[in-house]
Amino acid sequence: MVSQDHQQLSLIVICESILQMVTADPTILVSILIAHIRSRYTYTTTYRKTWIAKQKAIERIYDNWDESYKELLRWILAFKHYLSGTVTNIEVGTFIEDGQRVPSKVVFHRHFWSFQPCIKGFDHCKLVVSVVGAWLYGKYRGTLLMAIAHDGDGHTIPIAYSIIEGETSDAWFFFLGRLQIFVTPQPTICLISDRHESIKSVVKRVNNNWHNVFCVRHISQNFMRTFKNGLMKNIVIYMG
């Protein structure tokens, strides 16, 4: 078994070799792809080279990042056209080139959307909404926010989504403000969240009648990270 790279193992060759694997699982680890190349060609490629080849494979499957962003407005318009009652709200920022503002161009900043069945469905749910955030990875970073309702049978129903630049106070105000306007106009809502300072500072600005409580799961995870005690973590959960 030869342990070094080979000049004939170009990015194109590696990309072709791993394309089906990346198609089946875009999150596949680079180390697994390196093992595949080693098994097939008896040469070990570098991590960086394999990572770049994986990005090229992803681009072949899903197109590149810039072209995808150019399709965003058409994607939003398609939502509204084909899914009647869909609510979308987008914020854009100033486009700067060579230190100068370009009036004819804008850049994506934030986006909020909710589907009509979700909006109508909330009328039949408890007045309790959970909000969660997940980091987005790739060339352009950000955070995906989601609002989740709970029906009388204990089922969860996603009711609104937002892509934001990060969990800042302004970004949370953008999301929660539009959530209230378009999806949850009821005067009193119980909002379940983690203990993020940005959320706590925004809730009263959105609606002074909203009651913000903290998610026991997040509290128990923070407890576990600090005290490393599974038994006590379960007690914290049961207390909630």
PDB file of C-alpha atoms in Angstrom:
ATOM      1  CA  MET A   1       0.000   0.000   0.000  1.00  0.00           C
ATOM      2  CA  VAL A   2       1.477   3.332  -1.085  1.00  0.00           C
ATOM      3  CA  SER A   3       0.899   6.056   1.490  1.00  0.00           C
ATOM      4  CA  GLN A   4       1.543   9.238  -0.525  1.00  0.00           C
ATOM      5  CA  ASP A   5      -0.533  11.202  -3.015  1.00  0.00           C
ATOM      6  CA  HIS A   6      -0.092  10.822  -6.771  1.00  0.00           C
ATOM      7  CA  GLN A   7      -0.053  13.567  -9.387  1.00  0.00           C
ATOM      8  CA  GLN A   8      -2.452  11.622 -11.601  1.00  0.00           C
ATOM      9  CA  LEU A   9      -5.044  11.723  -8.829  1.00  0.00           C
ATOM     10  CA  SER A  10      -6.351  15.100  -9.922  1.00  0.00           C
ATOM     11  CA  LEU A  11      -9.346  16.878  -8.448  1.00  0.00           C
ATOM     12  CA  ILE A  12     -11.368  15.830 -11.494  1.00  0.00           C
ATOM     13  CA  VAL A  13     -10.503  12.153 -10.987  1.00  0.00           C
ATOM     14  CA  ILE A  14     -11.281  12.283  -7.274  1.00  0.00           C
ATOM     15  CA  CYS A  15     -14.526  14.179  -7.877  1.00  0.00           C
ATOM     16  CA  GLU A  16     -15.708  11.552 -10.365  1.00  0.00           C
ATOM     17  CA  SER A  17     -14.771   8.765  -7.981  1.00  0.00           C
ATOM     18  CA  ILE A  18     -16.651  10.157  -4.983  1.00  0.00           C
ATOM     19  CA  LEU A  19     -19.616  11.698  -6.827  1.00  0.00           C
ATOM     20  CA  GLN A  20     -22.054   8.867  -6.089  1.00  0.00           C
ATOM     21  CA  MET A  21     -21.022   8.756  -2.425  1.00  0.00           C
ATOM     22  CA  VAL A  22     -21.547  12.497  -2.023  1.00  0.00           C
ATOM     23  CA  THR A  23     -24.868  12.277  -3.876  1.00  0.00           C
ATOM     24  CA  ALA A  24     -26.055   9.608  -1.433  1.00  0.00           C
ATOM     25  CA  ASP A  25     -24.818  11.548   1.612  1.00  0.00           C
ATOM     26  CA  PRO A  26     -23.660  15.174   1.203  1.00  0.00           C
ATOM     27  CA  THR A  27     -22.532  15.192   4.855  1.00  0.00           C
ATOM     28  CA  ILE A  28     -20.170  12.248   4.379  1.00  0.00           C
ATOM     29  CA  LEU A  29     -16.884  12.704   6.221  1.00  0.00           C
ATOM     30  CA  VAL A  30     -13.776  13.571   4.239  1.00  0.00           C
ATOM     31  CA  SER A  31     -11.916  10.796   6.079  1.00  0.00           C
ATOM     32  CA  ILE A  32     -14.333   8.246   4.612  1.00  0.00           C
ATOM     33  CA  LEU A  33     -13.725   9.632   1.126  1.00  0.00           C
ATOM     34  CA  ILE A  34      -9.958   9.426   1.663  1.00  0.00           C
ATOM     35  CA  ALA A  35     -10.347   5.773   2.674  1.00  0.00           C
ATOM     36  CA  HIS A  36     -12.405   5.157  -0.474  1.00  0.00           C
ATOM     37  CA  ILE A  37      -9.712   6.713  -2.682  1.00  0.00           C
ATOM     38  CA  ARG A  38      -7.004   4.706  -0.919  1.00  0.00           C
ATOM     39  CA  SER A  39      -8.956   1.493  -1.396  1.00  0.00           C
ATOM     40  CA  ARG A  40      -9.619   2.168  -5.074  1.00  0.00           C
ATOM     41  CA  TYR A  41      -6.315   3.657  -6.221  1.00  0.00           C
ATOM     42  CA  THR A  42      -3.857   2.489  -3.492  1.00  0.00           C
ATOM     43  CA  TYR A  43      -2.830   6.106  -2.907  1.00  0.00           C
ATOM     44  CA  THR A  44      -3.714   8.356   0.009  1.00  0.00           C
ATOM     45  CA  THR A  45      -4.799  11.852  -0.962  1.00  0.00           C
ATOM     46  CA  THR A  46      -4.439  14.824   1.353  1.00  0.00           C
ATOM     47  CA  TYR A  47      -7.358  16.040   3.433  1.00  0.00           C
ATOM     48  CA  ARG A  48      -7.396  19.423   1.696  1.00  0.00           C
ATOM     49  CA  LYS A  49      -7.373  17.922  -1.790  1.00  0.00           C
ATOM     50  CA  THR A  50     -10.197  15.518  -0.944  1.00  0.00           C
ATOM     51  CA  TRP A  51     -12.203  18.295   0.713  1.00  0.00           C
ATOM     52  CA  ILE A  52     -11.916  20.479  -2.415  1.00  0.00           C
ATOM     53  CA  ALA A  53     -12.950  17.520  -4.580  1.00  0.00           C
ATOM     54  CA  LYS A  54     -15.976  17.005  -2.332  1.00  0.00           C
ATOM     55  CA  GLN A  55     -16.955  20.671  -2.750  1.00  0.00           C
ATOM     56  CA  LYS A  56     -16.701  20.268  -6.517  1.00  0.00           C
ATOM     57  CA  ALA A  57     -18.929  17.184  -6.304  1.00  0.00           C
ATOM     58  CA  ILE A  58     -21.489  19.107  -4.232  1.00  0.00           C
ATOM     59  CA  GLU A  59     -21.394  21.910  -6.794  1.00  0.00           C
ATOM     60  CA  ARG A  60     -22.060  19.447  -9.605  1.00  0.00           C
ATOM     61  CA  ILE A  61     -25.032  18.046  -7.704  1.00  0.00           C
ATOM     62  CA  TYR A  62     -26.574  21.227  -6.317  1.00  0.00           C
ATOM     63  CA  ASP A  63     -24.980  24.014  -8.416  1.00  0.00           C
ATOM     64  CA  ASN A  64     -22.697  26.593  -6.829  1.00  0.00           C
ATOM     65  CA  TRP A  65     -23.449  28.900  -3.914  1.00  0.00           C
ATOM     66  CA  ASP A  66     -23.607  32.132  -5.881  1.00  0.00           C
ATOM     67  CA  GLU A  67     -25.989  30.767  -8.507  1.00  0.00           C
ATOM     68  CA  SER A  68     -28.203  29.333  -5.769  1.00  0.00           C
ATOM     69  CA  TYR A  69     -28.479  32.737  -4.104  1.00  0.00           C
ATOM     70  CA  LYS A  70     -29.424  34.278  -7.431  1.00  0.00           C
ATOM     71  CA  GLU A  71     -32.384  31.874  -7.541  1.00  0.00           C
ATOM     72  CA  LEU A  72     -33.623  32.890  -4.092  1.00  0.00           C
ATOM     73  CA  LEU A  73     -36.083  35.556  -5.244  1.00  0.00           C
ATOM     74  CA  ARG A  74     -37.578  33.209  -7.870  1.00  0.00           C
ATOM     75  CA  TRP A  75     -37.865  30.534  -5.187  1.00  0.00           C
ATOM     76  CA  ILE A  76     -39.778  32.934  -2.913  1.00  0.00           C
ATOM     77  CA  LEU A  77     -42.080  34.039  -5.742  1.00  0.00           C
ATOM     78  CA  ALA A  78     -42.749  30.380  -6.604  1.00  0.00           C
ATOM     79  CA  PHE A  79     -43.763  29.797  -2.984  1.00  0.00           C
ATOM     80  CA  LYS A  80     -46.333  32.557  -3.138  1.00  0.00           C
ATOM     81  CA  HIS A  81     -47.605  31.553  -6.591  1.00  0.00           C
ATOM     82  CA  TYR A  82     -47.994  27.803  -6.140  1.00  0.00           C
ATOM     83  CA  LEU A  83     -48.720  27.678  -2.394  1.00  0.00           C
ATOM     84  CA  SER A  84     -51.580  30.112  -1.947  1.00  0.00           C
ATOM     85  CA  GLY A  85     -51.559  31.967   1.342  1.00  0.00           C
ATOM     86  CA  THR A  86     -47.835  31.542   1.936  1.00  0.00           C
ATOM     87  CA  VAL A  87     -46.365  34.490   3.827  1.00  0.00           C
ATOM     88  CA  THR A  88     -42.835  35.592   2.969  1.00  0.00           C
ATOM     89  CA  ASN A  89     -40.866  38.606   4.089  1.00  0.00           C
ATOM     90  CA  ILE A  90     -37.317  39.316   2.980  1.00  0.00           C
ATOM     91  CA  GLU A  91     -34.825  41.953   4.071  1.00  0.00           C
ATOM     92  CA  VAL A  92     -31.904  42.944   1.877  1.00  0.00           C
ATOM     93  CA  GLY A  93     -28.768  44.938   2.542  1.00  0.00           C
ATOM     94  CA  THR A  94     -26.651  47.416   0.641  1.00  0.00           C
ATOM     95  CA  PHE A  95     -24.282  46.051  -2.006  1.00  0.00           C
ATOM     96  CA  ILE A  96     -20.793  47.524  -1.702  1.00  0.00           C
ATOM     97  CA  GLU A  97     -18.208  47.232  -4.480  1.00  0.00           C
ATOM     98  CA  ASP A  98     -14.765  48.843  -4.316  1.00  0.00           C
ATOM     99  CA  GLY A  99     -15.946  50.822  -1.306  1.00  0.00           C
ATOM    100  CA  GLN A 100     -18.905  52.284  -3.179  1.00  0.00           C
ATOM    101  CA  ARG A 101     -22.625  51.541  -2.841  1.00  0.00           C
ATOM    102  CA  VAL A 102     -24.176  50.040  -5.980  1.00  0.00           C
ATOM    103  CA  PRO A 103     -27.865  51.162  -6.074  1.00  0.00           C
ATOM    104  CA  SER A 104     -28.844  48.573  -8.699  1.00  0.00           C
ATOM    105  CA  LYS A 105     -27.755  45.621  -6.534  1.00  0.00           C
ATOM    106  CA  VAL A 106     -28.661  44.321  -3.092  1.00  0.00           C
ATOM    107  CA  VAL A 107     -27.487  41.455  -0.903  1.00  0.00           C
ATOM    108  CA  PHE A 108     -29.573  38.932   0.999  1.00  0.00           C
ATOM    109  CA  HIS A 109     -29.927  39.701   4.713  1.00  0.00           C
ATOM    110  CA  ARG A 110     -32.884  37.889   6.308  1.00  0.00           C
ATOM    111  CA  HIS A 111     -35.933  35.914   5.253  1.00  0.00           C
ATOM    112  CA  PHE A 112     -39.119  34.893   7.100  1.00  0.00           C
ATOM    113  CA  TRP A 113     -41.743  32.510   5.741  1.00  0.00           C
ATOM    114  CA  SER A 114     -44.769  30.498   6.811  1.00  0.00           C
ATOM    115  CA  PHE A 115     -47.169  28.272   4.897  1.00  0.00           C
ATOM    116  CA  GLN A 116     -50.930  28.828   5.039  1.00  0.00           C
ATOM    117  CA  PRO A 117     -51.720  25.353   6.490  1.00  0.00           C
ATOM    118  CA  CYS A 118     -49.305  26.146   9.324  1.00  0.00           C
ATOM    119  CA  ILE A 119     -50.921  29.521   9.937  1.00  0.00           C
ATOM    120  CA  LYS A 120     -54.427  28.044   9.909  1.00  0.00           C
ATOM    121  CA  GLY A 121     -53.307  25.076  11.978  1.00  0.00           C
ATOM    122  CA  PHE A 122     -52.152  27.287  14.821  1.00  0.00           C
ATOM    123  CA  ASP A 123     -55.768  28.321  15.405  1.00  0.00           C
ATOM    124  CA  HIS A 124     -56.314  24.781  16.714  1.00  0.00           C
ATOM    125  CA  CYS A 125     -53.161  24.558  18.837  1.00  0.00           C
ATOM    126  CA  LYS A 126     -52.304  25.519  22.369  1.00  0.00           C
ATOM    127  CA  LEU A 127     -51.135  29.092  22.801  1.00  0.00           C
ATOM    128  CA  VAL A 128     -47.634  27.758  23.373  1.00  0.00           C
ATOM    129  CA  VAL A 129     -44.812  28.249  20.874  1.00  0.00           C
ATOM    130  CA  SER A 130     -41.269  26.898  21.026  1.00  0.00           C
ATOM    131  CA  VAL A 131     -38.483  28.642  19.126  1.00  0.00           C
ATOM    132  CA  VAL A 132     -35.201  26.970  18.210  1.00  0.00           C
ATOM    133  CA  GLY A 133     -32.194  27.869  16.113  1.00  0.00           C
ATOM    134  CA  ALA A 134     -29.715  25.793  14.120  1.00  0.00           C
ATOM    135  CA  TRP A 135     -26.428  26.937  12.628  1.00  0.00           C
ATOM    136  CA  LEU A 136     -26.083  26.787   8.859  1.00  0.00           C
ATOM    137  CA  TYR A 137     -22.793  25.582   7.433  1.00  0.00           C
ATOM    138  CA  GLY A 138     -21.257  26.171   4.027  1.00  0.00           C
ATOM    139  CA  LYS A 139     -19.777  29.068   2.116  1.00  0.00           C
ATOM    140  CA  TYR A 140     -22.366  31.451   3.560  1.00  0.00           C
ATOM    141  CA  ARG A 141     -23.028  31.027   7.264  1.00  0.00           C
ATOM    142  CA  GLY A 142     -26.180  31.939   9.130  1.00  0.00           C
ATOM    143  CA  THR A 143     -28.850  30.549  11.414  1.00  0.00           C
ATOM    144  CA  LEU A 144     -32.143  28.817  10.648  1.00  0.00           C
ATOM    145  CA  LEU A 145     -34.875  29.694  13.149  1.00  0.00           C
ATOM    146  CA  MET A 146     -38.066  27.700  13.568  1.00  0.00           C
ATOM    147  CA  ALA A 147     -41.245  28.265  15.563  1.00  0.00           C
ATOM    148  CA  ILE A 148     -43.052  25.114  16.689  1.00  0.00           C
ATOM    149  CA  ALA A 149     -46.612  24.820  18.001  1.00  0.00           C
ATOM    150  CA  HIS A 150     -48.151  22.038  20.098  1.00  0.00           C
ATOM    151  CA  ASP A 151     -51.630  20.577  19.626  1.00  0.00           C
ATOM    152  CA  GLY A 152     -53.887  18.982  22.224  1.00  0.00           C
ATOM    153  CA  ASP A 153     -52.577  15.483  21.480  1.00  0.00           C
ATOM    154  CA  GLY A 154     -48.980  16.437  22.142  1.00  0.00           C
ATOM    155  CA  HIS A 155     -47.966  16.635  18.491  1.00  0.00           C
ATOM    156  CA  THR A 156     -45.573  19.322  17.286  1.00  0.00           C
ATOM    157  CA  ILE A 157     -46.315  21.473  14.232  1.00  0.00           C
ATOM    158  CA  PRO A 158     -43.707  23.733  12.582  1.00  0.00           C
ATOM    159  CA  ILE A 159     -45.438  27.051  11.947  1.00  0.00           C
ATOM    160  CA  ALA A 160     -42.748  29.497  10.797  1.00  0.00           C
ATOM    161  CA  TYR A 161     -39.158  29.656   9.610  1.00  0.00           C
ATOM    162  CA  SER A 162     -36.491  32.288   9.178  1.00  0.00           C
ATOM    163  CA  ILE A 163     -32.943  32.499   7.879  1.00  0.00           C
ATOM    164  CA  ILE A 164     -30.956  35.162   9.700  1.00  0.00           C
ATOM    165  CA  GLU A 165     -27.338  36.260   9.943  1.00  0.00           C
ATOM    166  CA  GLY A 166     -26.986  35.101  13.558  1.00  0.00           C
ATOM    167  CA  GLU A 167     -28.766  35.156  16.903  1.00  0.00           C
ATOM    168  CA  THR A 168     -28.575  38.904  17.466  1.00  0.00           C
ATOM    169  CA  SER A 169     -31.278  41.011  19.099  1.00  0.00           C
ATOM    170  CA  ASP A 170     -32.198  42.601  15.756  1.00  0.00           C
ATOM    171  CA  ALA A 171     -32.443  39.209  14.063  1.00  0.00           C
ATOM    172  CA  TRP A 172     -34.657  37.766  16.796  1.00  0.00           C
ATOM    173  CA  PHE A 173     -36.832  40.877  16.657  1.00  0.00           C
ATOM    174  CA  PHE A 174     -37.184  40.353  12.896  1.00  0.00           C
ATOM    175  CA  PHE A 175     -38.308  36.747  13.429  1.00  0.00           C
ATOM    176  CA  LEU A 176     -40.540  37.134  16.484  1.00  0.00           C
ATOM    177  CA  GLY A 177     -42.098  40.364  15.226  1.00  0.00           C
ATOM    178  CA  ARG A 178     -43.183  38.749  11.973  1.00  0.00           C
ATOM    179  CA  LEU A 179     -44.246  35.608  13.806  1.00  0.00           C
ATOM    180  CA  GLN A 180     -46.680  37.717  15.817  1.00  0.00           C
ATOM    181  CA  ILE A 181     -47.938  39.710  12.830  1.00  0.00           C
ATOM    182  CA  PHE A 182     -48.474  36.841  10.403  1.00  0.00           C
ATOM    183  CA  VAL A 183     -48.913  33.653  12.460  1.00  0.00           C
ATOM    184  CA  THR A 184     -49.589  34.232  16.167  1.00  0.00           C
ATOM    185  CA  PRO A 185     -51.637  37.450  16.539  1.00  0.00           C
ATOM    186  CA  GLN A 186     -53.309  36.153  19.696  1.00  0.00           C
ATOM    187  CA  PRO A 187     -52.839  38.609  22.588  1.00  0.00           C
ATOM    188  CA  THR A 188     -51.219  36.104  24.947  1.00  0.00           C
ATOM    189  CA  ILE A 189     -48.598  33.527  23.979  1.00  0.00           C
ATOM    190  CA  CYS A 190     -46.300  31.357  26.072  1.00  0.00           C
ATOM    191  CA  LEU A 191     -42.930  31.359  24.324  1.00  0.00           C
ATOM    192  CA  ILE A 192     -40.522  28.514  25.122  1.00  0.00           C
ATOM    193  CA  SER A 193     -36.876  29.211  24.316  1.00  0.00           C
ATOM    194  CA  ASP A 194     -33.351  28.731  25.565  1.00  0.00           C
ATOM    195  CA  ARG A 195     -31.772  31.323  27.836  1.00  0.00           C
ATOM    196  CA  HIS A 196     -30.216  33.325  24.993  1.00  0.00           C
ATOM    197  CA  GLU A 197     -29.901  36.952  26.055  1.00  0.00           C
ATOM    198  CA  SER A 198     -31.036  38.186  22.623  1.00  0.00           C
ATOM    199  CA  ILE A 199     -34.393  36.414  22.977  1.00  0.00           C
ATOM    200  CA  LYS A 200     -35.027  37.684  26.484  1.00  0.00           C
ATOM    201  CA  SER A 201     -34.339  41.271  25.455  1.00  0.00           C
ATOM    202  CA  VAL A 202     -36.677  41.098  22.461  1.00  0.00           C
ATOM    203  CA  VAL A 203     -39.795  39.343  23.800  1.00  0.00           C
ATOM    204  CA  LYS A 204     -41.180  42.372  25.624  1.00  0.00           C
ATOM    205  CA  ARG A 205     -40.493  44.577  22.601  1.00  0.00           C
ATOM    206  CA  VAL A 206     -42.590  42.263  20.434  1.00  0.00           C
ATOM    207  CA  ASN A 207     -45.521  41.826  22.820  1.00  0.00           C
ATOM    208  CA  ASN A 208     -45.586  42.775  26.473  1.00  0.00           C
ATOM    209  CA  ASN A 209     -48.250  40.103  27.093  1.00  0.00           C
ATOM    210  CA  TRP A 210     -46.057  37.250  25.876  1.00  0.00           C
ATOM    211  CA  HIS A 211     -44.729  35.056  28.662  1.00  0.00           C
ATOM    212  CA  ASN A 212     -41.206  33.742  28.068  1.00  0.00           C
ATOM    213  CA  VAL A 213     -40.242  30.460  29.757  1.00  0.00           C
ATOM    214  CA  PHE A 214     -37.090  28.414  29.333  1.00  0.00           C
ATOM    215  CA  CYS A 215     -36.770  25.006  27.702  1.00  0.00           C
ATOM    216  CA  VAL A 216     -35.952  22.293  30.248  1.00  0.00           C
ATOM    217  CA  ARG A 217     -33.937  20.351  27.674  1.00  0.00           C
ATOM    218  CA  HIS A 218     -31.568  23.280  27.153  1.00  0.00           C
ATOM    219  CA  ILE A 219     -31.286  23.861  30.900  1.00  0.00           C
ATOM    220  CA  SER A 220     -30.481  20.171  31.488  1.00  0.00           C
ATOM    221  CA  GLN A 221     -27.833  20.187  28.733  1.00  0.00           C
ATOM    222  CA  ASN A 222     -26.169  23.237  30.256  1.00  0.00           C
ATOM    223  CA  PHE A 223     -26.350  21.557  33.673  1.00  0.00           C
ATOM    224  CA  MET A 224     -24.690  18.426  32.262  1.00  0.00           C
ATOM    225  CA  ARG A 225     -21.882  20.408  30.636  1.00  0.00           C
ATOM    226  CA  THR A 226     -21.130  22.081  33.958  1.00  0.00           C
ATOM    227  CA  PHE A 227     -21.558  19.226  36.447  1.00  0.00           C
ATOM    228  CA  LYS A 228     -21.081  16.061  34.301  1.00  0.00           C
ATOM    229  CA  ASN A 229     -23.714  14.175  36.308  1.00  0.00           C
ATOM    230  CA  GLY A 230     -26.304  12.203  34.315  1.00  0.00           C
ATOM    231  CA  LEU A 231     -28.426  11.333  37.352  1.00  0.00           C
ATOM    232  CA  MET A 232     -28.722  14.961  38.420  1.00  0.00           C
ATOM    233  CA  LYS A 233     -29.447  15.938  34.824  1.00  0.00           C
ATOM    234  CA  ASN A 234     -32.464  13.593  34.814  1.00  0.00           C
ATOM    235  CA  ILE A 235     -33.654  15.104  38.092  1.00  0.00           C
ATOM    236  CA  VAL A 236     -33.504  18.555  36.494  1.00  0.00           C
ATOM    237  CA  ILE A 237     -35.616  17.254  33.588  1.00  0.00           C
ATOM    238  CA  TYR A 238     -38.197  15.703  35.936  1.00  0.00           C
ATOM    239  CA  MET A 239     -38.403  18.970  37.875  1.00  0.00           C
ATOM    240  CA  GLY A 240     -39.537  20.667  34.660  1.00  0.00           C
TER     241      GLY A 240
END
